[in-house]
Coordinates of C-alpha atoms (C1' of nucleotides) in Angstrom, one line a residue:
Chain A
M149 CA 22.9 99.3 53.1
D150 CA 26.4 100.0 52.0
I151 CA 27.3 103.1 50.1
S152 CA 26.9 101.7 46.7
Q153 CA 23.5 100.4 47.4
V154 CA 22.4 103.9 48.5
A155 CA 24.0 105.2 45.4
R156 CA 22.1 102.8 43.2
R157 CA 18.8 103.3 44.9
S158 CA 19.0 107.1 45.1
G159 CA 20.9 107.9 41.9
V160 CA 23.3 109.9 44.0
P161 CA 26.9 109.0 43.4
A162 CA 28.9 107.5 46.3
S163 CA 31.3 110.4 46.2
T164 CA 28.4 112.8 46.8
L165 CA 27.1 110.7 49.6
R166 CA 30.5 110.9 51.3
Y167 CA 30.5 114.6 50.6
Y168 CA 27.1 115.0 52.1
E169 CA 28.0 113.1 55.2
K170 CA 31.1 115.2 55.7
Q171 CA 28.8 118.2 55.3
G172 CA 26.5 116.9 57.9
L173 CA 23.6 116.5 55.6
I174 CA 23.2 112.8 56.0
T175 CA 24.2 110.4 58.6
S176 CA 25.3 106.8 58.5
L177 CA 24.2 104.4 61.1
G178 CA 27.8 103.6 61.8
R179 CA 30.6 101.6 60.3
V180 CA 31.4 98.0 59.8
G181 CA 35.1 98.0 59.6
A182 CA 35.8 101.2 57.8
R183 CA 32.7 101.0 55.7
R184 CA 29.6 103.1 56.2
V185 CA 26.3 101.5 56.8
F186 CA 23.2 103.5 56.0
G187 CA 19.7 103.0 57.2
P188 CA 16.7 103.3 54.8
S189 CA 15.9 106.8 56.1
V190 CA 18.9 108.1 54.2
I191 CA 16.9 107.8 51.0
E192 CA 14.2 110.1 52.4
Q193 CA 16.9 112.5 53.5
L194 CA 18.3 112.6 50.1
G195 CA 14.8 113.4 48.8
L196 CA 14.6 116.3 51.2
I197 CA 18.0 117.5 50.1
A198 CA 16.8 117.3 46.5
L199 CA 13.7 119.3 47.3
G200 CA 15.8 121.9 49.0
Q201 CA 18.1 122.1 46.0
A202 CA 15.3 122.3 43.6
A203 CA 14.0 125.2 45.7
G204 CA 17.3 126.9 45.3
L205 CA 18.6 126.4 48.8
S206 CA 22.3 126.1 49.3
L207 CA 23.5 123.0 51.1
D208 CA 24.2 125.2 54.1
E209 CA 20.6 126.4 54.2
I210 CA 19.4 122.9 53.8
R211 CA 21.5 121.8 56.7
L212 CA 19.9 124.3 58.9
M213 CA 16.6 122.7 58.2
L214 CA 17.7 119.3 59.3
T215 CA 18.0 118.5 62.9
P216 CA 21.1 116.6 63.8
G217 CA 18.7 113.7 64.2
G218 CA 17.8 114.0 60.6
T219 CA 14.2 115.0 60.8
L220 CA 13.3 118.4 59.6
N221 CA 13.3 121.6 61.5
V222 CA 11.8 124.0 59.1
D223 CA 12.3 127.7 59.2
R224 CA 8.8 128.6 58.0
A225 CA 9.7 132.2 57.2
L226 CA 12.6 131.1 55.0
L227 CA 10.5 128.6 53.3
S228 CA 7.7 131.0 52.6
R229 CA 10.2 133.5 51.3
K230 CA 11.8 131.0 49.1
A231 CA 8.4 129.9 47.8
G232 CA 7.7 133.6 47.0
E233 CA 10.9 133.8 45.2
I234 CA 10.1 130.7 43.2
D235 CA 6.8 132.1 42.3
A236 CA 8.4 135.3 41.0
L237 CA 10.9 133.1 39.2
I238 CA 8.1 131.2 37.5
K239 CA 6.7 134.4 36.3
Q240 CA 9.9 135.5 34.8
L241 CA 10.5 132.1 33.3
R242 CA 7.2 132.3 31.6
A243 CA 8.2 135.5 30.0
V244 CA 11.5 134.0 29.0
S245 CA 9.8 131.0 27.5
R246 CA 7.5 133.2 25.6
G247 CA 10.5 135.2 24.5
L248 CA 12.3 132.2 23.3
R249 CA 9.3 130.8 21.4
H250 CA 8.7 134.1 19.8
A251 CA 12.3 134.3 18.7
A252 CA 12.1 130.8 17.4
E253 CA 8.9 131.3 15.5
C254 CA 8.8 134.9 14.5
P255 CA 10.2 135.1 10.9
A256 CA 10.8 138.8 11.1
P257 CA 14.3 139.6 10.0
S258 CA 15.0 142.0 12.8
H259 CA 13.8 141.0 16.2
A260 CA 14.9 144.3 17.4
E261 CA 11.9 145.8 15.5
C262 CA 9.3 143.5 16.9
P263 CA 7.5 145.1 19.8
T264 CA 6.5 141.8 21.3
F265 CA 10.1 140.7 21.4
R266 CA 11.2 144.0 22.8
R267 CA 8.8 143.7 25.6
L268 CA 9.7 140.2 26.5
L269 CA 13.3 141.2 26.3
G270 CA 12.7 143.9 28.8
E271 CA 11.1 141.5 31.2
A272 CA 13.8 139.0 30.9
A273 CA 16.5 141.7 31.2
S274 CA 14.9 143.3 34.2
G275 CA 14.7 140.0 35.9
A276 CA 18.2 139.3 35.0
L277 CA 19.3 142.6 36.3
S278 CA 17.6 142.3 39.6
K279 CA 18.8 138.8 39.8
A280 CA 16.4 136.0 40.4
P281 CA 16.0 133.2 42.9
A282 CA 16.4 129.5 42.2
P283 CA 19.4 128.2 40.4
M284 CA 17.9 125.0 39.1
A285 CA 19.7 121.8 38.3
R286 CA 21.2 121.6 34.8
T287 CA 19.3 119.9 32.0
T288 CA 21.7 120.1 29.1
K289 CA 24.6 118.6 30.9
P290 CA 24.3 114.8 30.5
S291 CA 26.4 114.6 33.6
G292 CA 23.8 112.1 34.9
R293 CA 26.2 109.3 34.9
K294 CA 29.3 108.3 33.0
P295 CA 30.7 105.4 35.0
E296 CA 33.1 103.2 33.1
Chain B
M108 CA 29.5 156.1 25.5
D109 CA 32.5 155.1 27.6
I110 CA 32.5 151.9 29.6
S111 CA 31.2 153.5 32.8
Q112 CA 28.3 155.0 31.0
V113 CA 27.3 151.7 29.6
A114 CA 27.7 150.2 33.1
R115 CA 25.5 152.8 34.6
R116 CA 22.8 152.5 31.9
S117 CA 22.8 148.8 31.8
G118 CA 23.6 147.9 35.4
V119 CA 26.3 145.6 34.2
P120 CA 29.6 146.2 35.8
A121 CA 32.5 147.5 33.8
S122 CA 34.5 144.5 34.6
T123 CA 31.7 142.3 33.1
L124 CA 31.6 144.5 30.0
R125 CA 35.3 144.0 29.4
Y126 CA 34.8 140.3 30.0
Y127 CA 31.9 140.1 27.6
E128 CA 33.9 141.9 25.0
K129 CA 36.8 139.5 25.4
Q130 CA 34.4 136.7 25.0
G131 CA 33.1 138.2 21.8
L132 CA 29.6 138.9 23.2
I133 CA 29.6 142.6 22.7
T134 CA 31.6 144.9 20.5
S135 CA 32.9 148.3 21.0
L136 CA 32.9 150.8 18.2
G137 CA 36.6 151.3 18.7
R138 CA 38.9 153.1 21.0
V139 CA 39.8 156.6 21.8
G140 CA 43.2 156.3 23.1
A141 CA 43.1 153.0 24.9
R142 CA 39.5 153.5 26.0
R143 CA 36.6 151.6 24.6
V144 CA 33.8 153.5 23.0
F145 CA 30.5 151.8 22.8
G146 CA 27.5 152.5 20.6
P147 CA 24.0 152.5 21.8
S148 CA 23.3 149.1 20.4
V149 CA 25.4 147.6 23.1
I150 CA 22.5 148.1 25.5
E151 CA 20.3 146.1 23.4
Q152 CA 22.9 143.4 23.1
L153 CA 23.2 143.2 26.8
G154 CA 19.4 142.7 26.9
L155 CA 19.8 139.8 24.6
I156 CA 22.5 138.4 26.7
A157 CA 20.3 138.8 29.8
L158 CA 17.5 137.0 28.0
G159 CA 19.8 134.2 27.0
Q160 CA 21.0 133.9 30.6
A161 CA 17.6 134.0 32.0
A162 CA 16.8 131.1 29.6
G163 CA 19.6 129.2 31.0
L164 CA 21.9 129.5 28.0
S165 CA 25.6 129.5 28.7
L166 CA 27.6 132.4 27.4
D167 CA 29.0 130.1 24.7
E168 CA 25.5 129.2 23.6
I169 CA 24.6 132.9 23.6
R170 CA 27.6 133.7 21.5
L171 CA 26.4 131.3 18.9
M172 CA 23.2 133.2 18.5
L173 CA 24.9 136.5 17.9
T174 CA 26.4 137.1 14.5
P175 CA 29.8 138.8 14.5
G176 CA 27.9 141.8 13.5
G177 CA 25.9 141.7 16.7
T178 CA 22.4 141.0 15.3
L179 CA 20.9 137.7 16.3
N180 CA 21.2 134.5 14.4
V181 CA 18.8 132.2 16.1
D182 CA 19.0 128.5 16.3
R183 CA 15.3 128.0 16.3
A184 CA 15.6 124.4 17.3
L185 CA 17.8 125.2 20.3
L186 CA 15.4 128.0 21.3
S187 CA 12.4 125.7 21.1
R188 CA 14.2 123.1 23.0
K189 CA 15.2 125.6 25.7
A190 CA 11.6 126.9 25.9
G191 CA 10.4 123.3 26.4
E192 CA 13.0 122.8 29.1
I193 CA 11.8 126.0 30.8
D194 CA 8.2 124.9 30.6
A195 CA 9.2 121.7 32.3
L196 CA 11.2 123.6 34.8
I197 CA 8.2 125.8 35.6
K198 CA 6.2 122.7 36.3
Q199 CA 8.8 121.4 38.6
L200 CA 9.1 124.8 40.3
R201 CA 5.4 124.9 40.9
A202 CA 5.7 121.5 42.6
V203 CA 8.6 122.8 44.6
S204 CA 6.7 126.0 45.6
R205 CA 3.8 123.9 46.7
G206 CA 6.1 121.7 48.6
L207 CA 7.7 124.6 50.4
R208 CA 4.5 126.2 51.3
H209 CA 3.2 123.0 52.5
A210 CA 6.2 122.5 54.7
A211 CA 5.9 126.0 55.9
E212 CA 2.3 125.8 56.8
C213 CA 1.5 122.2 57.7
P214 CA 1.8 122.0 61.4
A215 CA 2.1 118.2 61.4
P216 CA 5.0 117.1 63.5
S217 CA 6.3 114.7 61.0
H218 CA 6.3 115.7 57.4
A219 CA 7.4 112.3 56.5
E220 CA 4.0 111.1 57.4
C221 CA 2.1 113.6 55.3
P222 CA 1.1 112.1 52.0
T223 CA 0.9 115.5 50.3
F224 CA 4.4 116.3 51.3
R225 CA 5.6 112.9 50.3
R226 CA 4.1 113.3 46.9
L227 CA 5.6 116.8 46.4
L228 CA 8.9 115.5 47.6
G229 CA 8.8 112.8 45.0
E230 CA 8.2 115.3 42.3
A231 CA 10.9 117.6 43.4
A232 CA 13.3 114.7 43.9
S233 CA 12.6 113.2 40.5
G234 CA 13.2 116.5 38.9
A235 CA 16.4 117.0 40.8
L236 CA 17.5 113.5 39.9
S237 CA 16.9 113.9 36.2
K238 CA 18.4 117.4 36.4
A239 CA 16.5 120.4 35.2
P240 CA 17.2 123.2 32.7
A241 CA 17.6 126.8 33.6
P242 CA 20.0 127.9 36.2
M243 CA 18.5 131.2 37.0
A244 CA 20.2 134.2 38.4
R245 CA 20.5 134.3 42.2
T246 CA 18.0 136.2 44.3
T247 CA 19.4 135.9 47.7
K248 CA 22.7 137.3 46.8
P249 CA 22.4 141.0 47.1
S250 CA 25.3 141.2 44.7
G251 CA 23.1 143.5 42.7
R252 CA 25.4 146.4 43.0
K253 CA 28.0 147.6 45.4
P254 CA 29.8 150.3 43.4
E255 CA 31.4 152.7 45.6
Chain C
dA57 C1' 51.8 171.4 36.2
dT58 C1' 50.1 168.1 38.9
dA59 C1' 47.3 165.1 41.2
dA60 C1' 43.0 162.6 41.5
dA61 C1' 39.8 159.9 38.8
dA62 C1' 39.0 156.6 35.4
dG63 C1' 40.7 153.5 32.0
dT64 C1' 43.7 149.5 30.5
dT65 C1' 45.9 144.8 30.9
dG66 C1' 46.8 139.8 32.1
dA67 C1' 46.8 136.9 35.7
dA68 C1' 44.9 135.0 39.6
dG69 C1' 41.2 134.5 42.9
dT70 C1' 36.2 133.3 44.2
dC71 C1' 32.1 130.5 44.9
dG72 C1' 29.3 126.2 45.4
dA73 C1' 28.9 121.6 44.7
dC74 C1' 30.9 118.2 43.5
dT75 C1' 34.5 114.9 41.1
dT76 C1' 38.8 113.0 40.6
dC77 C1' 43.1 111.2 42.3
dA78 C1' 46.5 108.6 44.6
dA79 C1' 47.5 105.7 48.1
dC80 C1' 45.9 102.6 51.0
dG81 C1' 42.7 98.8 53.9
dC82 C1' 39.9 94.9 54.2
dA83 C1' 37.1 90.9 52.7
dA84 C1' 35.4 87.3 50.1
dG85 C1' 35.7 84.1 46.2
dA86 C1' 38.8 81.1 43.2
Chain D
dT176 C1' 46.7 82.4 49.6
dC177 C1' 46.2 85.5 46.4
dT178 C1' 43.9 88.6 43.7
dT179 C1' 40.0 91.4 42.6
dG180 C1' 37.3 94.9 43.9
dC181 C1' 34.7 97.9 46.8
dG182 C1' 35.5 101.1 50.5
dT183 C1' 38.3 104.7 52.8
dT184 C1' 40.9 109.2 53.2
dG185 C1' 42.5 114.0 52.4
dA186 C1' 43.9 116.9 49.0
dA187 C1' 43.4 118.9 44.8
dG188 C1' 41.0 119.7 40.5
dT189 C1' 36.7 121.3 37.8
dC190 C1' 33.3 124.4 35.8
dG191 C1' 31.1 128.9 34.6
dA192 C1' 30.9 133.5 35.1
dC193 C1' 32.8 136.8 36.9
dT194 C1' 35.6 139.8 40.3
dT195 C1' 39.8 141.4 42.2
dC196 C1' 44.4 142.8 41.9
dA197 C1' 48.6 145.0 40.8
dA198 C1' 50.8 147.8 37.8
dC199 C1' 50.3 151.1 34.5
dT200 C1' 48.7 154.9 31.1
dT201 C1' 45.3 158.7 30.2
dT202 C1' 42.2 162.2 31.0
dT203 C1' 40.4 165.7 33.4
dA204 C1' 40.0 169.0 36.9
dT205 C1' 42.4 172.3 39.8

DNA sequence: ATAAAAGTTGAAGTCGACTTCAACGCAAGA
DNA sequence: TCTTGCGTTGAAGTCGACTTCAACTTTTAT
């Protein structure tokens, strides 16, 4: 596969694929002329990378999990820790979600007065203060594609 | 309260408070000499900001929710939408968490072979592809504080 | 009175993950 | 053959949310 095929199949832009290769996250089989040729396993690798990112791992951390060969070489302790962080994040997010819905629905003029809101606020704030784990991908940004 | 008191009470660095004020997210009562003087309500405001951030709102979006006066002026549709995004994110995160735990525990030599892993990978990847909602605060970074 | 501590400013730097750009090479179809 | 178009490169730019810095001015404590 050439780079544009990989891009089409995976949804990952060619520029990103080059970037990932430079970072040692994916490998091309070789070149035909100057052009990269990728094997099918690159798609799977990209899936792994996506999982790692979804888990809040940095590209550096992800690279550590991938053997030069491309198979994975997990740091179980790190994964468990990250899973724990994610679980904690989920808890916080539930509180945030409740807080948002409450703010959206509660017709009270002053949210500051509402004990429910104050409690949720506290949870969200404490979470924010202590800093949470997984910086997720963006939703709002329609950066998905914007080719021509 | 002077800026350092607010910083101490809220855990938000003074530099951030100045930055927030410049961005119009918080307001000081006025100045004594050149120094800002904050009222107690600023703490609550910071809580609101933290909630907004935890919800994945940008500072710009958060500012839209705060009246110049400092009370909140919710865009219920936006909040509901964000809550929905967060709920979706939670779902994805659960899949990611399961994926991580599985990867951490499953002793199989090749995760690529394991159907469970492949499924979770798919979920995570699809989520990553379509981009998710709330970029949470970092956990790993011990940037919490580092005052003196 | 004086020096250390805390406050102020605008400008510039940081960080991660990419994207964009300019300049160029090579290959296949008309 | 020529032109169109994908592919290549390294360098630089982007974005958001801050932080850091240098250069001062003010307080406050001694």
